[in-house]
């Protein structure tokens, strides 16, 4: 188990997440892509903390902040999905051609 | 040695289940695949002796994916996966972007001389983290807490059918130019808005 291996795994997770976020039509599936990208970021952060920071606790703090970002992204994302669905009855990205109303 | 085998197995599980998220026919199955991916990453964090991060990831993601599953059932076409699902656009571009980001990041990782300063064995990472969270970094920690509170408020405001004092445009209507006349100024386009009439449907 080396830092290189961990970072390559996290790069793979990030790449799959990017593919999903760009390719999916459904809002909810799109958000799963974003979550997967953050998953890779979290792994990279923990890897860097364990291998390069000599146990500095601030590295773990960064990982906690990434988890807070995940929660915020999910909550606001679902709220936006609900708001868009109320207004437009839309649940795929193609139905949104304008940001107004 | 054992740790290495476990790490590679968990990595393979994380990547494979992450890949399955976008390949399965049912969105519920996609949710659970994502949860498996998160749990594998949490277990890797445990292997790296980031105890708190690992356990918190598992707990948080288990709950988060349950919420996600609920939304899947609410919004989804084809939640049960009874017929094939392929809901994609700009497919080739997305594959290209995903592969390019993976290759680019991997090349960057492989060509960089990464600093090596590993954890001292037997360090009390959990105690250090607790002291840091409630000591020097308390302001950051509290800021994250306030951000989450603001998120809760924002989520409620965004997703509620109408505000506490009626619909969003109520009170924003200008008075008429003549007594009892039509509202002055630009006409608000009714558009395809549905929520103003029904109130919470």
mmCIF file of C-alpha atoms in Angstrom:
data_model
loop_
_atom_site.group_PDB
_atom_site.id
_atom_site.type_symbol
_atom_site.label_atom_id
_atom_site.label_comp_id
_atom_site.label_asym_id
_atom_site.label_seq_id
_atom_site.Cartn_x
_atom_site.Cartn_y
_atom_site.Cartn_z
ATOM 1 C CA UNK A 1 0.000 0.000 0.000
ATOM 2 C CA UNK A 2 1.714 3.143 -1.240
ATOM 3 C CA UNK A 3 0.613 6.724 -1.665
ATOM 4 C CA UNK A 4 0.913 6.325 -5.438
ATOM 5 C CA UNK A 5 -1.534 3.421 -5.425
ATOM 6 C CA UNK A 6 -4.008 5.351 -3.265
ATOM 7 C CA UNK A 7 -3.841 8.402 -5.485
ATOM 8 C CA UNK A 8 -4.363 6.319 -8.621
ATOM 9 C CA UNK A 9 -7.423 4.678 -7.062
ATOM 10 C CA UNK A 10 -8.766 8.102 -6.159
ATOM 11 C CA UNK A 11 -8.040 9.330 -9.704
ATOM 12 C CA UNK A 12 -10.058 6.392 -11.034
ATOM 13 C CA UNK A 13 -12.987 7.220 -8.737
ATOM 14 C CA UNK A 14 -12.777 10.856 -9.812
ATOM 15 C CA UNK A 15 -12.727 9.907 -13.501
ATOM 16 C CA UNK A 16 -15.754 7.622 -13.169
ATOM 17 C CA UNK A 17 -17.580 10.346 -11.257
ATOM 18 C CA UNK A 18 -16.764 12.923 -13.910
ATOM 19 C CA UNK A 19 -18.027 10.573 -16.608
ATOM 20 C CA UNK A 20 -21.266 10.079 -14.678
ATOM 21 C CA UNK A 21 -21.790 13.757 -13.908
ATOM 22 C CA UNK A 22 -21.327 14.680 -17.572
ATOM 23 C CA UNK A 23 -23.232 11.831 -19.159
ATOM 24 C CA UNK A 24 -26.317 11.289 -17.014
ATOM 25 C CA UNK A 25 -29.565 12.981 -17.937
ATOM 26 C CA UNK A 26 -31.384 12.524 -14.671
ATOM 27 C CA UNK A 27 -30.589 15.120 -11.995
ATOM 28 C CA UNK A 28 -30.307 12.522 -9.278
ATOM 29 C CA UNK A 29 -27.899 10.346 -11.250
ATOM 30 C CA UNK A 30 -25.893 13.451 -12.062
ATOM 31 C CA UNK A 31 -25.537 14.146 -8.356
ATOM 32 C CA UNK A 32 -24.332 10.599 -7.796
ATOM 33 C CA UNK A 33 -21.513 11.399 -10.207
ATOM 34 C CA UNK A 34 -20.623 14.465 -8.157
ATOM 35 C CA UNK A 35 -20.662 12.387 -4.980
ATOM 36 C CA UNK A 36 -18.335 9.852 -6.564
ATOM 37 C CA UNK A 37 -15.905 12.628 -7.498
ATOM 38 C CA UNK A 38 -15.936 13.828 -3.877
ATOM 39 C CA UNK A 39 -15.389 10.221 -2.802
ATOM 40 C CA UNK A 40 -12.153 10.157 -4.786
ATOM 41 C CA UNK A 41 -11.140 13.509 -3.312
ATOM 42 C CA UNK A 42 -11.743 12.197 0.204
ATOM 43 C CA UNK A 43 -9.572 9.156 -0.466
ATOM 44 C CA UNK A 44 -6.760 11.328 -1.841
ATOM 45 C CA UNK A 45 -6.946 13.593 1.215
ATOM 46 C CA UNK A 46 -6.781 10.712 3.668
ATOM 47 C CA UNK A 47 -3.908 9.208 1.680
ATOM 48 C CA UNK A 48 -1.938 12.444 1.740
ATOM 49 C CA UNK A 49 -2.596 12.819 5.448
ATOM 50 C CA UNK A 50 -1.400 9.311 6.229
ATOM 51 C CA UNK A 51 1.723 9.372 4.068
ATOM 52 C CA UNK A 52 3.029 12.913 3.953
ATOM 53 C CA UNK A 53 1.826 14.869 6.958
ATOM 54 C CA UNK A 54 3.313 12.723 9.728
ATOM 55 C CA UNK A 55 -0.005 12.593 11.530
ATOM 56 C CA UNK A 56 -0.728 16.315 11.543
ATOM 57 C CA UNK A 57 -4.379 16.498 12.664
ATOM 58 C CA UNK A 58 -5.156 19.387 10.301
ATOM 59 C CA UNK A 59 -5.116 16.883 7.435
ATOM 60 C CA UNK A 60 -8.003 15.022 9.028
ATOM 61 C CA UNK A 61 -9.783 18.333 9.468
ATOM 62 C CA UNK A 62 -9.637 18.831 5.694
ATOM 63 C CA UNK A 63 -11.219 15.408 5.222
ATOM 64 C CA UNK A 64 -14.004 16.376 7.633
ATOM 65 C CA UNK A 65 -14.591 19.549 5.624
ATOM 66 C CA UNK A 66 -14.846 17.470 2.432
ATOM 67 C CA UNK A 67 -17.509 15.363 4.128
ATOM 68 C CA UNK A 68 -19.375 18.543 5.079
ATOM 69 C CA UNK A 69 -19.174 19.620 1.422
ATOM 70 C CA UNK A 70 -20.708 16.279 0.416
ATOM 71 C CA UNK A 71 -23.616 16.811 2.803
ATOM 72 C CA UNK A 72 -24.173 20.399 1.641
ATOM 73 C CA UNK A 73 -24.024 19.403 -2.007
ATOM 74 C CA UNK A 74 -26.547 16.638 -1.518
ATOM 75 C CA UNK A 75 -28.989 18.721 0.533
ATOM 76 C CA UNK A 76 -28.948 21.783 -1.726
ATOM 77 C CA UNK A 77 -28.932 19.575 -4.816
ATOM 78 C CA UNK A 78 -32.073 17.736 -3.759
ATOM 79 C CA UNK A 79 -33.739 21.000 -2.751
ATOM 80 C CA UNK A 80 -33.015 22.372 -6.233
ATOM 81 C CA UNK A 81 -34.363 19.192 -7.829
ATOM 82 C CA UNK A 82 -37.579 19.563 -5.822
ATOM 83 C CA UNK A 83 -37.847 23.264 -6.703
ATOM 84 C CA UNK A 84 -37.311 22.610 -10.425
ATOM 85 C CA UNK A 85 -39.794 19.764 -10.362
ATOM 86 C CA UNK A 86 -42.425 21.959 -8.727
ATOM 87 C CA UNK A 87 -41.980 24.664 -11.340
ATOM 88 C CA UNK A 88 -41.461 22.660 -14.500
ATOM 89 C CA UNK A 89 -42.302 19.020 -13.796
ATOM 90 C CA UNK A 90 -38.792 18.343 -15.045
ATOM 91 C CA UNK A 91 -36.447 15.641 -13.839
ATOM 92 C CA UNK A 92 -33.911 15.506 -16.681
ATOM 93 C CA UNK A 93 -31.414 18.147 -17.668
ATOM 94 C CA UNK A 94 -32.787 18.411 -21.229
ATOM 95 C CA UNK A 95 -36.021 19.935 -19.932
ATOM 96 C CA UNK A 96 -34.181 22.970 -18.630
ATOM 97 C CA UNK A 97 -33.371 25.428 -21.365
ATOM 98 C CA UNK A 98 -33.445 28.560 -19.257
ATOM 99 C CA UNK A 99 -32.559 29.346 -15.675
ATOM 100 C CA UNK A 100 -35.335 31.916 -15.336
ATOM 101 C CA UNK A 101 -38.566 31.213 -13.429
ATOM 102 C CA UNK B 1 1.224 -7.782 3.762
ATOM 103 C CA UNK B 2 -2.287 -8.471 4.978
ATOM 104 C CA UNK B 3 -2.973 -4.737 4.904
ATOM 105 C CA UNK B 4 -1.787 -4.531 1.309
ATOM 106 C CA UNK B 5 -4.033 -7.367 0.156
ATOM 107 C CA UNK B 6 -6.958 -5.783 1.990
ATOM 108 C CA UNK B 7 -6.165 -2.401 0.454
ATOM 109 C CA UNK B 8 -6.083 -3.713 -3.100
ATOM 110 C CA UNK B 9 -9.272 -5.696 -2.572
ATOM 111 C CA UNK B 10 -11.081 -2.663 -1.155
ATOM 112 C CA UNK B 11 -9.748 -0.438 -3.946
ATOM 113 C CA UNK B 12 -10.997 -2.868 -6.562
ATOM 114 C CA UNK B 13 -14.375 -2.964 -4.789
ATOM 115 C CA UNK B 14 -14.566 0.842 -4.607
ATOM 116 C CA UNK B 15 -13.770 1.302 -8.309
ATOM 117 C CA UNK B 16 -15.917 -1.593 -9.494
ATOM 118 C CA UNK B 17 -18.984 -0.504 -7.507
ATOM 119 C CA UNK B 18 -18.388 3.105 -8.573
ATOM 120 C CA UNK B 19 -18.449 1.905 -12.147
ATOM 121 C CA UNK B 20 -21.597 -0.147 -11.541
ATOM 122 C CA UNK B 21 -23.404 3.038 -10.402
ATOM 123 C CA UNK B 22 -23.699 4.143 -14.011
ATOM 124 C CA UNK B 23 -24.155 0.709 -15.562
ATOM 125 C CA UNK B 24 -27.037 -0.859 -13.630
ATOM 126 C CA UNK B 25 -30.604 -0.623 -14.868
ATOM 127 C CA UNK B 26 -32.196 0.291 -11.575
ATOM 128 C CA UNK B 27 -31.532 3.554 -9.833
ATOM 129 C CA UNK B 28 -31.988 1.920 -6.437
ATOM 130 C CA UNK B 29 -29.246 -0.528 -7.316
ATOM 131 C CA UNK B 30 -27.128 2.435 -8.421
ATOM 132 C CA UNK B 31 -27.660 4.006 -4.990
ATOM 133 C CA UNK B 32 -26.528 0.885 -3.210
ATOM 134 C CA UNK B 33 -23.551 0.518 -5.544
ATOM 135 C CA UNK B 34 -22.499 4.044 -4.610
ATOM 136 C CA UNK B 35 -22.925 3.174 -0.947
ATOM 137 C CA UNK B 36 -20.652 0.141 -1.362
ATOM 138 C CA UNK B 37 -18.073 2.390 -3.003
ATOM 139 C CA UNK B 38 -18.213 4.833 -0.091
ATOM 140 C CA UNK B 39 -17.976 2.050 2.487
ATOM 141 C CA UNK B 40 -14.916 0.636 0.712
ATOM 142 C CA UNK B 41 -13.266 4.080 0.825
ATOM 143 C CA UNK B 42 -14.173 4.342 4.516
ATOM 144 C CA UNK B 43 -12.551 0.971 5.145
ATOM 145 C CA UNK B 44 -9.402 2.126 3.311
ATOM 146 C CA UNK B 45 -9.369 5.168 5.615
ATOM 147 C CA UNK B 46 -9.536 2.760 8.566
ATOM 148 C CA UNK B 47 -6.560 0.868 7.121
ATOM 149 C CA UNK B 48 -4.704 4.184 6.969
ATOM 150 C CA UNK B 49 -5.486 4.619 10.681
ATOM 151 C CA UNK B 50 -7.811 7.545 10.069
ATOM 152 C CA UNK B 51 -10.315 5.943 12.429
ATOM 153 C CA UNK B 52 -12.705 8.830 12.788
ATOM 154 C CA UNK B 53 -12.848 9.631 9.063
ATOM 155 C CA UNK B 54 -13.400 6.000 8.144
ATOM 156 C CA UNK B 55 -16.188 5.343 10.622
ATOM 157 C CA UNK B 56 -17.832 8.718 9.974
ATOM 158 C CA UNK B 57 -17.749 8.076 6.224
ATOM 159 C CA UNK B 58 -19.494 4.740 6.636
ATOM 160 C CA UNK B 59 -22.192 6.114 8.940
ATOM 161 C CA UNK B 60 -22.754 9.307 7.004
ATOM 162 C CA UNK B 61 -22.877 7.636 3.625
ATOM 163 C CA UNK B 62 -25.199 4.878 4.813
ATOM 164 C CA UNK B 63 -27.721 7.532 5.898
ATOM 165 C CA UNK B 64 -27.085 9.724 2.874
ATOM 166 C CA UNK B 65 -27.648 6.882 0.458
ATOM 167 C CA UNK B 66 -30.898 5.966 2.199
ATOM 168 C CA UNK B 67 -32.091 9.536 1.592
ATOM 169 C CA UNK B 68 -30.862 9.268 -1.963
ATOM 170 C CA UNK B 69 -32.768 6.003 -2.387
ATOM 171 C CA UNK B 70 -35.920 7.756 -1.221
ATOM 172 C CA UNK B 71 -35.417 10.462 -3.841
ATOM 173 C CA UNK B 72 -34.712 7.809 -6.446
ATOM 174 C CA UNK B 73 -38.120 6.259 -5.781
ATOM 175 C CA UNK B 74 -39.793 9.682 -5.792
ATOM 176 C CA UNK B 75 -38.301 10.998 -9.007
ATOM 177 C CA UNK B 76 -37.274 8.029 -10.961
ATOM 178 C CA UNK B 77 -38.331 6.524 -14.105
ATOM 179 C CA UNK B 78 -37.708 2.816 -13.775
ATOM 180 C CA UNK B 79 -36.794 2.496 -10.074
ATOM 181 C CA UNK B 80 -37.145 -1.267 -10.129
ATOM 182 C CA UNK B 81 -34.913 -1.884 -13.119
ATOM 183 C CA UNK B 82 -37.459 -3.965 -14.980
ATOM 184 C CA UNK B 83 -36.249 -2.794 -18.367
ATOM 185 C CA UNK B 84 -32.890 -1.562 -19.588
ATOM 186 C CA UNK B 85 -32.083 2.020 -18.726
ATOM 187 C CA UNK B 86 -29.778 4.217 -20.715
ATOM 188 C CA UNK B 87 -30.378 7.841 -19.790
ATOM 189 C CA UNK B 88 -27.288 9.513 -21.171
ATOM 190 C CA UNK B 89 -26.299 12.410 -23.335
ATOM 191 C CA UNK B 90 -22.953 13.507 -24.799
ATOM 192 C CA UNK B 91 -21.833 9.956 -24.147
ATOM 193 C CA UNK B 92 -18.551 9.898 -26.069
ATOM 194 C CA UNK B 93 -17.504 13.273 -24.717
ATOM 195 C CA UNK B 94 -18.193 12.118 -21.163
ATOM 196 C CA UNK B 95 -16.183 8.925 -21.622
ATOM 197 C CA UNK B 96 -13.370 11.000 -23.081
ATOM 198 C CA UNK B 97 -13.471 13.486 -20.202
ATOM 199 C CA UNK B 98 -13.520 10.731 -17.581
ATOM 200 C CA UNK B 99 -10.652 8.802 -19.183
ATOM 201 C CA UNK B 100 -8.678 12.003 -19.781
ATOM 202 C CA UNK B 101 -9.028 13.095 -16.147
ATOM 203 C CA UNK B 102 -8.020 9.638 -14.904
ATOM 204 C CA UNK B 103 -5.008 9.427 -17.217
ATOM 205 C CA UNK B 104 -4.008 13.007 -16.527
ATOM 206 C CA UNK B 105 -4.191 12.630 -12.754
ATOM 207 C CA UNK B 106 -2.400 9.276 -12.887
ATOM 208 C CA UNK B 107 0.423 10.700 -14.993
ATOM 209 C CA UNK B 108 0.706 13.599 -12.559
ATOM 210 C CA UNK B 109 0.856 11.170 -9.635
ATOM 211 C CA UNK B 110 3.371 8.856 -11.305
ATOM 212 C CA UNK B 111 5.730 11.603 -12.425
ATOM 213 C CA UNK B 112 5.734 13.500 -9.142
ATOM 214 C CA UNK B 113 8.251 12.795 -6.444
ATOM 215 C CA UNK B 114 5.767 12.616 -3.595
ATOM 216 C CA UNK B 115 7.049 13.621 -0.180
ATOM 217 C CA UNK B 116 7.256 10.750 2.243
ATOM 218 C CA UNK B 117 6.664 11.437 5.894
ATOM 219 C CA UNK B 118 4.450 8.635 7.170
ATOM 220 C CA UNK B 119 2.470 8.400 10.352
ATOM 221 C CA UNK B 120 4.518 7.501 13.380
ATOM 222 C CA UNK B 121 3.466 3.980 14.404
ATOM 223 C CA UNK B 122 1.202 3.821 17.397
ATOM 224 C CA UNK B 123 0.271 7.473 17.177
ATOM 225 C CA UNK B 124 -2.993 8.442 18.805
ATOM 226 C CA UNK B 125 -4.615 9.940 15.738
ATOM 227 C CA UNK B 126 -8.070 10.002 17.248
ATOM 228 C CA UNK B 127 -7.011 11.929 20.349
ATOM 229 C CA UNK B 128 -4.968 14.353 18.231
ATOM 230 C CA UNK B 129 -7.969 14.999 16.020
ATOM 231 C CA UNK B 130 -10.238 15.640 18.987
ATOM 232 C CA UNK B 131 -7.773 18.065 20.519
ATOM 233 C CA UNK B 132 -7.382 19.840 17.189
ATOM 234 C CA UNK B 133 -11.153 20.065 16.570
ATOM 235 C CA UNK B 134 -11.909 21.523 19.975
ATOM 236 C CA UNK B 135 -8.681 23.482 20.204
ATOM 237 C CA UNK B 136 -6.801 25.355 17.520
ATOM 238 C CA UNK B 137 -9.187 24.554 14.686
ATOM 239 C CA UNK B 138 -12.383 25.099 16.577
ATOM 240 C CA UNK B 139 -13.321 28.121 14.455
ATOM 241 C CA UNK B 140 -13.082 26.058 11.247
ATOM 242 C CA UNK B 141 -15.110 23.266 12.813
ATOM 243 C CA UNK B 142 -17.773 25.687 14.005
ATOM 244 C CA UNK B 143 -17.856 27.355 10.604
ATOM 245 C CA UNK B 144 -18.622 23.988 9.059
ATOM 246 C CA UNK B 145 -21.440 23.607 11.576
ATOM 247 C CA UNK B 146 -22.915 27.002 10.741
ATOM 248 C CA UNK B 147 -22.593 26.182 7.040
ATOM 249 C CA UNK B 148 -24.624 23.042 7.587
ATOM 250 C CA UNK B 149 -27.263 25.063 9.443
ATOM 251 C CA UNK B 150 -27.410 27.546 6.562
ATOM 252 C CA UNK B 151 -27.743 24.579 4.217
ATOM 253 C CA UNK B 152 -30.744 23.324 6.160
ATOM 254 C CA UNK B 153 -32.415 26.726 5.964
ATOM 255 C CA UNK B 154 -31.561 27.033 2.272
ATOM 256 C CA UNK B 155 -32.872 23.569 1.483
ATOM 257 C CA UNK B 156 -36.185 24.314 3.184
ATOM 258 C CA UNK B 157 -36.509 27.691 1.444
ATOM 259 C CA UNK B 158 -35.705 26.225 -1.959
ATOM 260 C CA UNK B 159 -37.911 23.184 -1.732
ATOM 261 C CA UNK B 160 -41.006 24.484 0.045
ATOM 262 C CA UNK B 161 -44.000 25.153 -2.181
ATOM 263 C CA UNK B 162 -44.487 28.651 -0.897
ATOM 264 C CA UNK B 163 -43.000 30.890 1.716
ATOM 265 C CA UNK B 164 -44.469 31.604 5.083
ATOM 266 C CA UNK B 165 -46.249 34.701 3.782
ATOM 267 C CA UNK B 166 -47.632 33.299 0.553
ATOM 268 C CA UNK B 167 -46.104 32.688 -2.832
ATOM 269 C CA UNK B 168 -42.756 34.164 -3.780
ATOM 270 C CA UNK B 169 -44.202 36.880 -6.027
ATOM 271 C CA UNK B 170 -46.819 37.997 -3.534
ATOM 272 C CA UNK B 171 -46.053 41.464 -2.264
ATOM 273 C CA UNK B 172 -43.861 42.080 -5.292
ATOM 274 C CA UNK B 173 -46.769 43.369 -7.387
ATOM 275 C CA UNK B 174 -46.573 47.094 -7.990
ATOM 276 C CA UNK B 175 -49.762 49.129 -7.440
ATOM 277 C CA UNK B 176 -51.811 50.252 -10.423
ATOM 278 C CA UNK B 177 -51.266 53.595 -12.150
ATOM 279 C CA UNK B 178 -54.934 54.412 -11.691
ATOM 280 C CA UNK B 179 -57.174 53.563 -8.785
ATOM 281 C CA UNK B 180 -57.836 49.833 -8.911
ATOM 282 C CA UNK B 181 -56.064 49.502 -12.277
ATOM 283 C CA UNK B 182 -53.785 46.739 -13.510
ATOM 284 C CA UNK B 183 -50.393 46.545 -11.847
ATOM 285 C CA UNK B 184 -47.886 48.938 -13.349
ATOM 286 C CA UNK B 185 -44.587 47.947 -14.842
ATOM 287 C CA UNK B 186 -43.499 44.789 -16.546
ATOM 288 C CA UNK B 187 -46.025 41.998 -16.597
ATOM 289 C CA UNK B 188 -44.785 38.971 -14.713
ATOM 290 C CA UNK B 189 -44.723 36.139 -17.195
ATOM 291 C CA UNK B 190 -46.861 33.323 -15.872
ATOM 292 C CA UNK B 191 -44.693 30.871 -17.835
ATOM 293 C CA UNK B 192 -45.157 27.268 -16.905
ATOM 294 C CA UNK B 193 -45.303 27.943 -13.208
ATOM 295 C CA UNK B 194 -47.684 25.625 -11.448
ATOM 296 C CA UNK B 195 -46.962 26.163 -7.833
ATOM 297 C CA UNK B 196 -48.746 29.456 -7.449
ATOM 298 C CA UNK B 197 -52.187 27.951 -7.783
ATOM 299 C CA UNK B 198 -52.217 24.620 -6.046
ATOM 300 C CA UNK B 199 -50.042 25.368 -3.070
ATOM 301 C CA UNK B 200 -48.206 22.201 -1.901
ATOM 302 C CA UNK B 201 -48.998 19.418 -4.332
#
